[in-house]
């Protein structure tokens, strides 16, 4: 008899995979109901993204007070943010504070990596398998696995032969890494690489950055928050959350309604100067309304940022290497930096373009490119994630008839409201593909509330199965694809368009995110709930 056969009834009403921001809030909401809930978390602590990504310099790129949970007035009253863009240790402390305050740990099993989730048609339940070989049955499965949580390594030969220390930023160790005075390599210049590089450069012996394609970066302009300022922010919370609620992507910034060509060249320049000097994402999200749609508008803003890079980097050749030529400003996520470009003015920092001189292999002592060998004590891989669907792919997830989610989504990425998938009854996704991502915690709170209301509705009406019909899936998927049309972002290879050259089968662009407005997304989901979820097959 296997473990599985021993169970005669479900172990839980709900199993949640992941104790990051979405899993924690989901657990809070389910706590208020008389349900048996278990959260399985692969890490040894809470926090998800903010647990794993403890690399040097990791911090928010949205304003701290717009990122924290909004659901508890007490929590808002009690927690003080100390910086406008909080560093990772502060956010991890915050999420631990939340877990303690709401006594969440007693329902979380740590060091519990979910390896399989198989729908059992006869019993109308999910069988969840863990890495330790145990199995757990549940009526509902909620995936809180995060859109950026499956780290990917490059496929260079010899990675395992390196005799120094090597780390992926997304799997950074808890024990301190001492890079002061050492010879360090960073591979990758996305948002993570940029934060790592500018931090490591402060104390490193020698830093070599291996860049494939550069990104358009913009100054973060972080500042500490004094007690007095925090008191003002606290008073302003209702307004801050209202702004997030009303904005297209849940950030505090909204696009300027004007188009770039509506104003004179002098006005445009002045506007961009002001935005470049402002903290946060205003230049990306609060820019003229057409910079991500109109090629000429996008070219002009890109030219502006290119001039800034040239002004800030002393060596003209290095400056040119740091200016993207294959995509315009904002069409990939904009890394926010603090003296990132100035790091390249240090005599102990080198930039290697691996488009010009590719990495041939990692050797026991360093990195061999097509034109030289460099020796290192530490190699840091800031090479990103198998985004959005990657964390699902790493679980053997099977729905009705044993259909694999990974294979289904390889054929076509289809969802209903980004929450459910046809053939995967009672599986609800938090921050799954085709949802509004943006300033993620704002979207998480909505997503969790919607899923919780649906579970309430089912229980109140004696329903035990929720599945979207193909027609509902088609309608939502078509809408997601339609709203992505015309966006320059969707013409560019990035994690946002599902491209990852390190992962087999992820070389074709897909529409993985809902690029429409978050207010529309919420109104659409509200409408479905108000109509009694008739677009779902509930039985
Ligand atoms: P990103 O933005 O996907 O960046 C990964 C970086 O690593 C990027 O510069 C890649 O170059 C580079 N990369 C990936 N694979 C390789 C190989 N094989 N060789 C060389 N360079 C490589 O991930 P991040 O972690 O920085 O940020 C992800 C999100 O987290 C970010 O947008 C924020 O939302 C938070 P490429 O550009 O593909 O040429």
Coordinates of C-alpha atoms and ligand atoms in Angstrom, one line a residue:
X1 CA 0.0 0.0 0.0
X2 CA 1.4 3.4 -0.9
X3 CA 1.2 6.5 1.2
X4 CA -1.4 7.7 -1.2
X5 CA -3.7 4.7 -0.8
X6 CA -3.6 5.1 3.0
X7 CA -5.6 8.3 2.9
X8 CA -9.4 7.8 2.9
X9 CA -10.3 11.4 3.1
X10 CA -8.6 14.8 2.4
X11 CA -5.9 16.0 4.6
X12 CA -6.7 19.6 4.0
X13 CA -9.4 21.8 2.5
X14 CA -6.8 24.1 0.9
X15 CA -3.1 23.6 0.1
X16 CA -1.2 26.7 -0.8
X17 CA 2.2 26.4 -2.5
X18 CA 4.5 29.1 -1.4
X19 CA 4.9 31.4 1.7
X20 CA 5.8 34.6 -0.2
X21 CA 3.7 37.7 -0.3
X22 CA 0.8 36.1 -2.0
X23 CA 0.9 32.8 0.1
X24 CA 1.0 34.7 3.4
X25 CA -1.9 36.9 2.5
X26 CA -3.9 33.9 1.2
X27 CA -3.3 32.1 4.5
X28 CA -4.5 35.2 6.4
X29 CA -7.7 35.3 4.5
X30 CA -8.4 31.6 4.8
X31 CA -7.7 31.8 8.6
X32 CA -10.8 33.8 9.0
X33 CA -12.8 30.8 7.8
X34 CA -13.1 27.4 9.4
X35 CA -10.9 25.6 6.9
X36 CA -8.0 23.2 7.2
X37 CA -5.2 25.0 5.4
X38 CA -1.6 24.0 4.8
X39 CA 1.1 26.1 3.1
X40 CA 4.1 24.2 1.7
X41 CA 7.2 26.4 1.4
X42 CA 10.5 25.3 -0.1
X43 CA 12.6 27.8 1.9
X44 CA 13.3 27.7 5.6
X45 CA 11.5 31.0 6.2
X46 CA 8.8 33.2 4.8
X47 CA 9.2 35.9 2.2
X48 CA 9.5 34.2 -1.2
X49 CA 11.3 36.6 -3.5
X50 CA 12.5 38.5 -0.4
X51 CA 13.7 35.3 1.2
X52 CA 15.7 34.0 -1.8
X53 CA 17.0 37.2 -3.4
X54 CA 19.4 38.3 -0.6
X55 CA 22.1 39.3 -3.0
X56 CA 24.2 42.5 -2.3
X57 CA 22.2 45.6 -3.0
X58 CA 18.8 43.9 -3.4
X59 CA 16.0 46.3 -2.8
X60 CA 12.5 47.5 -4.0
X61 CA 12.0 49.4 -7.1
X62 CA 8.5 50.6 -6.1
X63 CA 8.0 52.9 -3.2
X64 CA 8.1 50.9 0.1
X65 CA 4.8 52.3 1.4
X66 CA 3.1 51.5 -1.9
X67 CA 4.4 47.9 -1.8
X68 CA 3.5 46.8 1.8
X69 CA 0.2 45.1 2.5
X70 CA -2.8 47.4 2.7
X71 CA -5.3 45.0 4.3
X72 CA -4.6 45.6 7.9
X73 CA -4.9 49.1 9.5
X74 CA -3.1 47.8 12.5
X75 CA -0.2 46.7 10.4
X76 CA -0.1 50.0 8.6
X77 CA -0.1 51.8 11.9
X78 CA 2.7 49.6 13.4
X79 CA 5.2 49.3 10.6
X80 CA 7.7 52.0 9.8
X81 CA 9.6 51.9 6.5
X82 CA 13.1 53.4 6.9
X83 CA 13.8 54.0 3.2
X84 CA 11.8 55.1 0.2
X85 CA 12.9 51.9 -1.6
X86 CA 13.6 49.4 1.2
X87 CA 16.5 47.0 1.0
X88 CA 15.9 43.2 1.1
X89 CA 16.7 42.7 4.8
X90 CA 14.1 45.2 5.8
X91 CA 11.5 43.6 3.6
X92 CA 12.3 40.2 4.8
X93 CA 12.0 41.5 8.4
X94 CA 8.6 43.0 7.4
X95 CA 7.3 39.7 6.1
X96 CA 8.5 37.9 9.2
X97 CA 6.7 40.6 11.3
X98 CA 3.5 39.9 9.3
X99 CA 3.9 36.1 9.8
X100 CA 4.3 36.6 13.6
X101 CA 1.6 39.2 13.9
X102 CA -1.0 37.0 12.3
X103 CA 0.4 33.8 13.8
X104 CA 0.8 32.3 10.3
X105 CA 3.7 30.0 10.9
X106 CA 1.7 27.2 12.6
X107 CA 0.1 26.4 9.2
X108 CA 3.3 26.7 7.2
X109 CA 5.5 23.7 6.6
X110 CA 9.0 24.9 5.7
X111 CA 11.7 23.0 3.7
X112 CA 8.8 21.4 1.9
X113 CA 9.3 21.6 -1.8
X114 CA 6.3 20.5 -3.8
X115 CA 7.3 18.3 -6.7
X116 CA 4.0 17.1 -8.0
X117 CA 0.3 18.1 -7.9
X118 CA -2.0 15.5 -9.5
X119 CA -5.7 15.9 -9.9
X120 CA -7.6 12.8 -8.7
X121 CA -10.8 12.7 -10.8
X122 CA -12.5 10.0 -8.8
X123 CA -12.2 11.8 -5.5
X124 CA -12.3 15.3 -6.9
X125 CA -9.2 16.4 -5.1
X126 CA -5.6 17.2 -5.6
X127 CA -2.8 14.9 -4.5
X128 CA 0.3 17.0 -3.6
X129 CA 3.6 15.3 -3.5
X130 CA 6.6 16.7 -1.7
X131 CA 10.3 16.2 -2.3
X132 CA 10.5 14.1 0.9
X133 CA 8.1 11.6 -0.7
X134 CA 5.0 12.5 1.4
X135 CA 1.6 13.0 -0.2
X136 CA -1.2 15.3 1.0
X137 CA -4.8 15.4 -0.3
X138 CA -6.7 18.7 -0.6
X139 CA -9.9 19.9 -2.2
X140 CA -8.5 23.2 -3.4
X141 CA -5.0 23.9 -4.6
X142 CA -3.7 27.5 -4.6
X143 CA -0.5 28.2 -6.4
X144 CA 1.4 31.2 -4.8
X145 CA 4.7 30.3 -6.6
X146 CA 5.6 33.8 -7.8
X147 CA 6.3 35.0 -11.4
X148 CA 10.0 35.4 -10.8
X149 CA 11.1 32.5 -8.7
X150 CA 12.6 29.8 -10.9
X151 CA 16.3 31.0 -11.2
X152 CA 18.1 30.0 -14.4
X153 CA 21.7 29.3 -15.0
X154 CA 23.5 29.8 -18.3
X155 CA 24.6 26.7 -20.1
X156 CA 28.4 27.4 -20.2
X157 CA 30.7 24.5 -20.2
X158 CA 32.7 24.0 -17.1
X159 CA 30.4 25.8 -14.6
X160 CA 30.9 23.0 -12.1
X161 CA 34.7 23.0 -12.5
X162 CA 35.1 26.5 -11.1
X163 CA 37.1 26.2 -7.8
X164 CA 36.3 29.6 -6.4
X165 CA 32.9 30.6 -5.0
X166 CA 29.9 31.0 -7.3
X167 CA 26.4 32.1 -6.6
X168 CA 23.1 32.8 -8.5
X169 CA 21.6 36.0 -7.2
X170 CA 18.2 34.3 -6.7
X171 CA 19.7 31.6 -4.5
X172 CA 22.0 33.7 -2.5
X173 CA 23.3 32.1 0.7
X174 CA 22.2 33.3 4.2
X175 CA 25.8 33.3 5.4
X176 CA 27.6 36.5 4.4
X177 CA 29.7 36.5 1.2
X178 CA 32.9 38.5 1.6
X179 CA 33.7 40.0 -1.7
X180 CA 35.8 42.9 -0.3
X181 CA 39.2 43.1 -2.0
X182 CA 38.4 40.0 -4.2
X183 CA 38.3 39.4 -7.9
X184 CA 34.7 39.2 -8.8
X185 CA 32.8 38.5 -12.0
X186 CA 29.1 39.4 -12.5
X187 CA 27.3 37.8 -15.5
X188 CA 24.0 39.5 -16.4
X189 CA 22.9 43.2 -16.4
X190 CA 19.2 43.0 -15.7
X191 CA 17.6 44.7 -12.7
X192 CA 19.3 42.2 -10.4
X193 CA 22.8 42.5 -12.1
X194 CA 22.6 46.3 -11.9
X195 CA 21.8 46.3 -8.2
X196 CA 24.6 43.8 -7.5
X197 CA 27.2 45.5 -9.6
X198 CA 26.7 49.0 -8.0
X199 CA 26.9 47.5 -4.5
X200 CA 29.9 45.1 -5.1
X201 CA 31.8 47.9 -6.8
X202 CA 32.0 49.8 -3.5
X203 CA 34.5 47.3 -1.9
X204 CA 35.6 44.9 -4.5
X205 CA 39.3 44.3 -5.4
X206 CA 38.5 44.0 -9.1
X207 CA 35.1 43.6 -10.8
X208 CA 34.5 42.4 -14.3
X209 CA 31.0 42.7 -15.7
X210 CA 30.0 40.3 -18.5
X211 CA 27.2 41.9 -20.3
X212 CA 25.2 40.3 -23.1
X213 CA 22.6 43.0 -23.9
X214 CA 22.5 46.3 -22.0
X215 CA 19.4 47.7 -20.4
X216 CA 18.1 51.2 -20.1
X217 CA 18.5 52.1 -16.5
X218 CA 17.2 55.2 -14.6
X219 CA 18.3 56.6 -11.3
X220 CA 16.3 55.3 -8.3
X221 CA 17.0 58.3 -6.1
X222 CA 16.4 56.5 -2.9
X223 CA 16.4 58.4 0.5
X224 CA 15.9 57.5 4.1
X225 CA 12.5 58.1 5.7
X226 CA 12.6 60.0 9.0
X227 CA 10.1 59.3 11.7
X228 CA 8.3 62.5 11.0
X229 CA 8.1 61.7 7.3
X230 CA 6.8 58.2 8.1
X231 CA 4.1 59.9 10.2
X232 CA 3.1 61.9 7.1
X233 CA 3.2 58.9 4.9
X234 CA 1.0 57.0 7.3
X235 CA -1.6 59.8 7.2
X236 CA -1.5 59.7 3.5
X237 CA -2.0 55.9 3.1
X238 CA -5.6 56.1 1.9
X239 CA -4.5 58.5 -0.9
X240 CA -1.4 56.4 -1.7
X241 CA -3.5 53.2 -2.1
X242 CA -6.1 55.1 -4.0
X243 CA -3.5 56.3 -6.5
X244 CA -2.2 52.7 -6.9
X245 CA -5.8 51.4 -7.3
X246 CA -6.5 53.9 -10.1
X247 CA -3.2 53.6 -12.0
X248 CA -2.8 51.3 -14.9
X249 CA -0.2 49.0 -13.3
X250 CA -0.9 49.6 -9.6
X251 CA 2.2 51.9 -9.1
X252 CA 1.9 55.3 -7.6
X253 CA 2.7 56.7 -11.1
X254 CA 0.3 57.1 -14.0
X255 CA 1.1 58.1 -17.6
X256 CA 1.0 61.8 -18.5
X257 CA -2.1 62.0 -20.8
X258 CA -0.1 64.1 -23.4
X259 CA 1.7 62.5 -26.3
X260 CA 5.4 63.2 -26.8
X261 CA 4.8 65.2 -29.9
X262 CA 2.0 67.3 -28.3
X263 CA 4.7 69.5 -26.8
X264 CA 7.7 71.5 -28.1
X265 CA 11.2 70.0 -28.1
X266 CA 12.1 72.3 -25.2
X267 CA 9.1 71.2 -23.1
X268 CA 9.9 67.6 -23.8
X269 CA 13.4 68.0 -22.7
X270 CA 12.4 69.8 -19.6
X271 CA 9.8 67.2 -18.7
X272 CA 12.3 64.4 -19.2
X273 CA 15.0 66.2 -17.1
X274 CA 12.4 66.5 -14.3
X275 CA 11.5 62.8 -14.6
X276 CA 15.1 61.7 -14.6
X277 CA 15.6 63.7 -11.4
X278 CA 12.6 62.2 -9.7
X279 CA 12.7 59.0 -7.6
X280 CA 11.2 55.7 -8.8
X281 CA 9.5 54.7 -11.9
X282 CA 8.0 58.0 -13.0
X283 CA 10.1 58.2 -16.1
X284 CA 9.0 54.7 -17.1
X285 CA 5.3 54.7 -16.0
X286 CA 4.6 58.4 -15.7
X287 CA 6.0 59.4 -19.1
X288 CA 4.1 60.7 -22.1
X289 CA 1.2 58.2 -22.9
X290 CA 2.7 57.1 -26.2
X291 CA 6.3 56.3 -25.4
X292 CA 5.6 52.6 -25.4
X293 CA 3.4 52.6 -28.5
X294 CA 4.8 55.2 -30.9
X295 CA 8.2 54.4 -32.4
X296 CA 9.3 58.1 -32.8
X297 CA 8.3 59.0 -29.2
X298 CA 10.2 56.0 -28.0
X299 CA 13.2 56.9 -30.1
X300 CA 13.3 60.4 -28.7
X301 CA 13.1 59.3 -25.0
X302 CA 15.7 56.6 -25.7
X303 CA 18.0 59.3 -27.2
X304 CA 17.5 61.4 -24.1
X305 CA 18.6 58.6 -21.8
X306 CA 21.5 57.7 -24.1
X307 CA 22.8 61.2 -23.7
X308 CA 22.6 60.8 -19.9
X309 CA 24.6 57.6 -20.1
X310 CA 27.3 59.3 -22.2
X311 CA 27.4 62.2 -19.7
X312 CA 27.9 59.8 -16.8
X313 CA 30.4 57.3 -18.2
X314 CA 33.9 58.7 -18.7
X315 CA 35.2 56.3 -21.3
X316 CA 33.2 56.8 -24.6
X317 CA 33.7 53.3 -25.7
X318 CA 32.3 51.9 -22.5
X319 CA 29.4 54.3 -22.6
X320 CA 28.4 53.1 -26.1
X321 CA 28.6 49.5 -24.9
X322 CA 26.1 50.4 -22.1
X323 CA 23.6 52.0 -24.5
X324 CA 21.0 49.5 -25.8
X325 CA 20.7 49.3 -29.5
X326 CA 18.2 46.4 -29.9
X327 CA 15.3 47.9 -27.9
X328 CA 14.0 51.3 -26.9
X329 CA 13.6 52.8 -23.4
X330 CA 11.0 51.1 -21.3
X331 CA 10.3 48.2 -23.6
X332 CA 12.0 45.9 -21.1
X333 CA 11.7 46.4 -17.4
X334 CA 13.8 49.4 -16.5
X335 CA 16.5 48.7 -13.8
X336 CA 16.7 51.5 -11.3
X337 CA 20.2 52.3 -10.3
X338 CA 22.3 54.3 -7.8
X339 CA 25.6 55.3 -9.3
X340 CA 25.5 52.2 -11.5
X341 CA 27.0 54.0 -14.5
X342 CA 29.6 55.7 -12.4
X343 CA 30.9 52.3 -11.2
X344 CA 32.4 51.9 -14.7
X345 CA 34.5 55.0 -14.1
X346 CA 36.4 53.1 -11.3
X347 CA 39.8 51.9 -12.5
X348 CA 39.0 48.5 -10.9
X349 CA 35.8 47.9 -12.8
X350 CA 35.8 46.4 -16.4
X351 CA 33.0 45.8 -18.8
X352 CA 33.2 42.9 -21.2
X353 CA 30.6 42.7 -24.0
X354 CA 30.0 39.0 -24.5
X355 CA 28.2 39.9 -27.8
X356 CA 31.6 40.9 -29.1
X357 CA 33.7 38.4 -27.2
X358 CA 31.5 35.5 -26.1
X359 CA 32.1 33.4 -23.0
X360 CA 33.5 30.1 -24.3
X361 CA 33.7 28.3 -20.9
X362 CA 34.1 28.6 -17.2
X363 CA 37.5 27.2 -16.2
X364 CA 38.6 26.0 -12.7
X365 CA 40.1 29.5 -12.1
X366 CA 37.9 31.9 -14.1
X367 CA 36.2 32.7 -17.3
X368 CA 37.5 32.1 -20.9
X369 CA 36.1 34.4 -23.5
X370 CA 36.9 34.3 -27.2
X371 CA 39.8 36.7 -26.6
X372 CA 41.1 36.3 -23.1
X373 CA 41.1 34.3 -19.8
X374 CA 40.3 36.2 -16.6
X375 CA 40.8 34.7 -13.1
X376 CA 38.3 35.2 -10.4
X377 CA 37.7 34.4 -6.7
X378 CA 33.9 34.7 -7.1
X379 CA 31.5 34.4 -10.0
X380 CA 28.0 35.9 -9.5
X381 CA 25.3 34.7 -11.9
X382 CA 22.7 37.4 -12.2
X383 CA 21.1 35.6 -15.1
X384 CA 17.5 35.9 -14.2
X385 CA 14.5 33.6 -14.0
X386 CA 12.4 31.2 -16.0
X387 CA 9.7 33.8 -15.6
X388 CA 5.9 33.5 -15.1
X389 CA 5.4 29.9 -16.2
X390 CA 8.8 28.6 -15.0
X391 CA 7.8 27.9 -11.4
X392 CA 4.8 26.0 -12.6
X393 CA 6.9 24.0 -15.0
X394 CA 9.1 22.8 -12.1
X395 CA 6.2 21.0 -10.5
X396 CA 4.7 17.9 -12.2
X397 CA 1.3 19.5 -12.4
X398 CA -1.4 17.3 -14.0
X399 CA -5.1 17.9 -14.4
X400 CA -8.0 15.8 -15.7
X401 CA -6.9 12.7 -17.5
X402 CA -3.3 13.2 -16.4
X403 CA -2.8 16.2 -18.7
X404 CA 0.5 18.0 -18.0
X405 CA 0.2 21.8 -17.4
X406 CA 3.7 22.3 -18.8
X407 CA 2.9 20.5 -22.0
X408 CA -0.5 22.2 -22.3
X409 CA 1.1 25.6 -21.9
X410 CA 3.9 24.8 -24.3
X411 CA 1.2 24.2 -27.0
X412 CA -0.6 27.4 -26.0
X413 CA -0.6 29.6 -22.9
X414 CA -4.3 29.9 -22.0
X415 CA -6.0 30.9 -18.8
X416 CA -9.3 32.2 -17.5
X417 CA -8.6 35.6 -15.8
X418 CA -5.1 34.3 -15.1
X419 CA -6.7 32.4 -12.2
X420 CA -7.9 29.1 -13.6
X421 CA -7.0 26.7 -16.4
X422 CA -9.4 24.4 -18.3
X423 CA -8.9 20.8 -17.2
X424 CA -7.4 21.8 -13.9
X425 CA -10.4 22.0 -11.5
X426 CA -10.1 23.7 -8.2
X427 CA -6.6 25.0 -9.0
X428 CA -6.4 28.7 -8.4
X429 CA -3.4 30.7 -9.4
X430 CA -2.1 33.8 -7.6
X431 CA -0.1 36.0 -9.9
X432 CA -0.3 33.4 -12.6
X433 CA 0.1 34.2 -16.3
X434 CA -2.4 36.6 -17.8
X435 CA -3.0 38.5 -14.6
X436 CA -2.2 42.2 -14.0
X437 CA 1.2 42.1 -12.4
X438 CA 2.6 45.7 -12.0
X439 CA 3.2 46.7 -8.4
X440 CA 2.7 43.1 -7.4
X441 CA 1.4 43.3 -3.8
X442 CA -1.5 45.5 -4.9
X443 CA -2.4 42.9 -7.5
X444 CA -1.8 40.1 -5.0
X445 CA -4.4 41.5 -2.5
X446 CA -7.0 41.7 -5.2
X447 CA -6.2 38.3 -6.6
X448 CA -6.3 36.6 -3.2
X449 CA -9.6 38.3 -2.2
X450 CA -11.2 37.2 -5.5
X451 CA -10.1 33.6 -5.0
X452 CA -11.2 33.6 -1.4
X453 CA -14.7 35.0 -2.3
X454 CA -15.0 32.2 -4.9
X455 CA -14.2 29.5 -2.4
X456 CA -16.7 31.1 0.0
X457 CA -19.3 31.1 -2.7
X458 CA -18.7 27.5 -3.4
X459 CA -18.9 26.5 0.2
X460 CA -22.1 28.5 0.8
X461 CA -23.7 26.8 -2.1
X462 CA -22.5 23.3 -1.5
X463 CA -20.3 23.3 -4.6
X464 CA -17.1 21.3 -4.7
X465 CA -15.7 21.8 -8.2
X466 CA -14.8 24.9 -10.2
X467 CA -13.4 24.8 -13.7
X468 CA -13.5 27.3 -16.6
X469 CA -15.2 26.1 -19.8
X470 CA -13.0 26.4 -22.9
X471 CA -15.2 29.2 -24.2
X472 CA -14.4 31.4 -21.1
X473 CA -10.7 30.5 -21.4
X474 CA -10.7 31.4 -25.1
X475 CA -12.5 34.7 -24.5
X476 CA -10.0 35.8 -21.8
X477 CA -6.9 34.6 -23.7
X478 CA -8.0 36.3 -26.9
X479 CA -8.6 39.5 -24.9
X480 CA -5.2 39.3 -23.3
X481 CA -3.6 38.9 -26.7
X482 CA -5.6 41.7 -28.2
X483 CA -4.6 44.2 -25.5
X484 CA -1.0 43.4 -26.1
X485 CA -1.1 44.4 -29.7
X486 CA 0.6 47.6 -30.6
X487 CA 2.8 47.6 -27.5
X488 CA 6.5 47.9 -28.4
X489 CA 7.3 45.8 -25.3
X490 CA 5.8 42.8 -27.1
X491 CA 8.2 43.1 -30.0
X492 CA 11.2 42.6 -27.7
X493 CA 12.8 39.5 -26.2
X494 CA 12.7 39.6 -22.4
X495 CA 11.3 37.7 -19.5
X496 CA 8.1 39.7 -20.0
X497 CA 7.6 38.1 -23.4
X498 CA 8.4 34.6 -22.2
X499 CA 11.9 34.5 -23.7
X500 CA 14.7 32.6 -21.9
X501 CA 17.6 31.4 -23.9
X502 CA 18.7 29.2 -21.0
X503 CA 15.5 27.2 -21.0
X504 CA 14.6 24.7 -23.7
X505 CA 11.4 25.5 -25.5
X506 CA 11.3 29.2 -24.4
X507 CA 12.7 30.9 -27.5
X508 CA 9.4 32.0 -28.9
X509 CA 7.7 35.2 -27.8
X510 CA 4.4 34.7 -26.1
X511 CA 1.9 37.0 -24.4
X512 CA 2.5 35.9 -20.8
X513 CA 1.2 39.0 -18.9
X514 CA -2.0 40.9 -19.1
X515 CA -0.9 44.2 -20.5
X516 CA -4.2 45.9 -20.2
X517 CA -5.1 48.1 -17.2
X518 CA -5.4 46.8 -13.7
X519 CA -8.6 48.7 -13.0
X520 CA -10.1 47.0 -16.1
X521 CA -8.9 43.6 -14.8
X522 CA -10.5 44.2 -11.5
X523 CA -13.8 45.4 -12.9
X524 CA -13.9 42.4 -15.2
X525 CA -13.3 40.0 -12.3
X526 CA -15.8 41.9 -10.1
X527 CA -18.4 41.5 -12.8
X528 CA -17.8 37.8 -13.0
X529 CA -18.3 37.5 -9.2
X530 CA -21.4 39.7 -9.1
X531 CA -23.0 37.5 -11.8
X532 CA -22.5 34.5 -9.6
X533 CA -19.5 33.1 -11.5
X534 CA -21.7 31.9 -14.3
X535 CA -18.6 31.9 -16.6
X536 CA -17.2 29.1 -14.6
X537 CA -18.5 25.5 -14.5
X538 CA -19.4 25.1 -10.8
X539 CA -20.8 21.9 -9.6
Ligands
LIG1 P1 16.7 39.6 -16.2 O1 16.1 41.0 -16.3 O2 16.0 38.5 -17.0 O3 18.2 39.7 -16.6 C1 19.0 38.6 -16.7 C2 20.4 39.1 -17.2 O4 21.2 38.0 -17.4 C3 20.3 39.8 -18.6 O5 21.2 40.8 -18.6 C4 20.6 38.6 -19.5 O6 21.1 39.1 -20.8 C5 21.7 37.9 -18.7 N1 21.9 36.5 -19.1 C6 20.9 35.5 -19.1 N2 21.5 34.4 -19.6 C7 22.7 34.7 -20.0 C8 23.7 33.9 -20.6 N3 23.5 32.6 -20.9 N4 24.9 34.5 -20.8 C9 25.1 35.8 -20.5 N5 24.1 36.6 -20.0 C10 23.0 36.1 -19.7 O7 16.6 39.1 -14.7 P2 16.9 39.9 -13.4 O8 17.0 38.9 -12.3 O9 17.9 40.9 -13.5 O10 15.5 40.7 -13.2 C11 14.3 40.0 -13.3 C12 13.2 40.9 -12.7 O11 13.3 40.8 -11.2 C13 13.3 42.4 -12.9 O12 12.9 42.8 -14.2 C14 12.5 43.0 -11.8 O13 11.2 42.9 -12.1 C15 12.8 42.0 -10.7 P3 20.1 39.4 -22.0 O14 19.4 40.6 -21.7 O15 19.1 38.2 -22.0 O16 20.9 39.4 -23.2

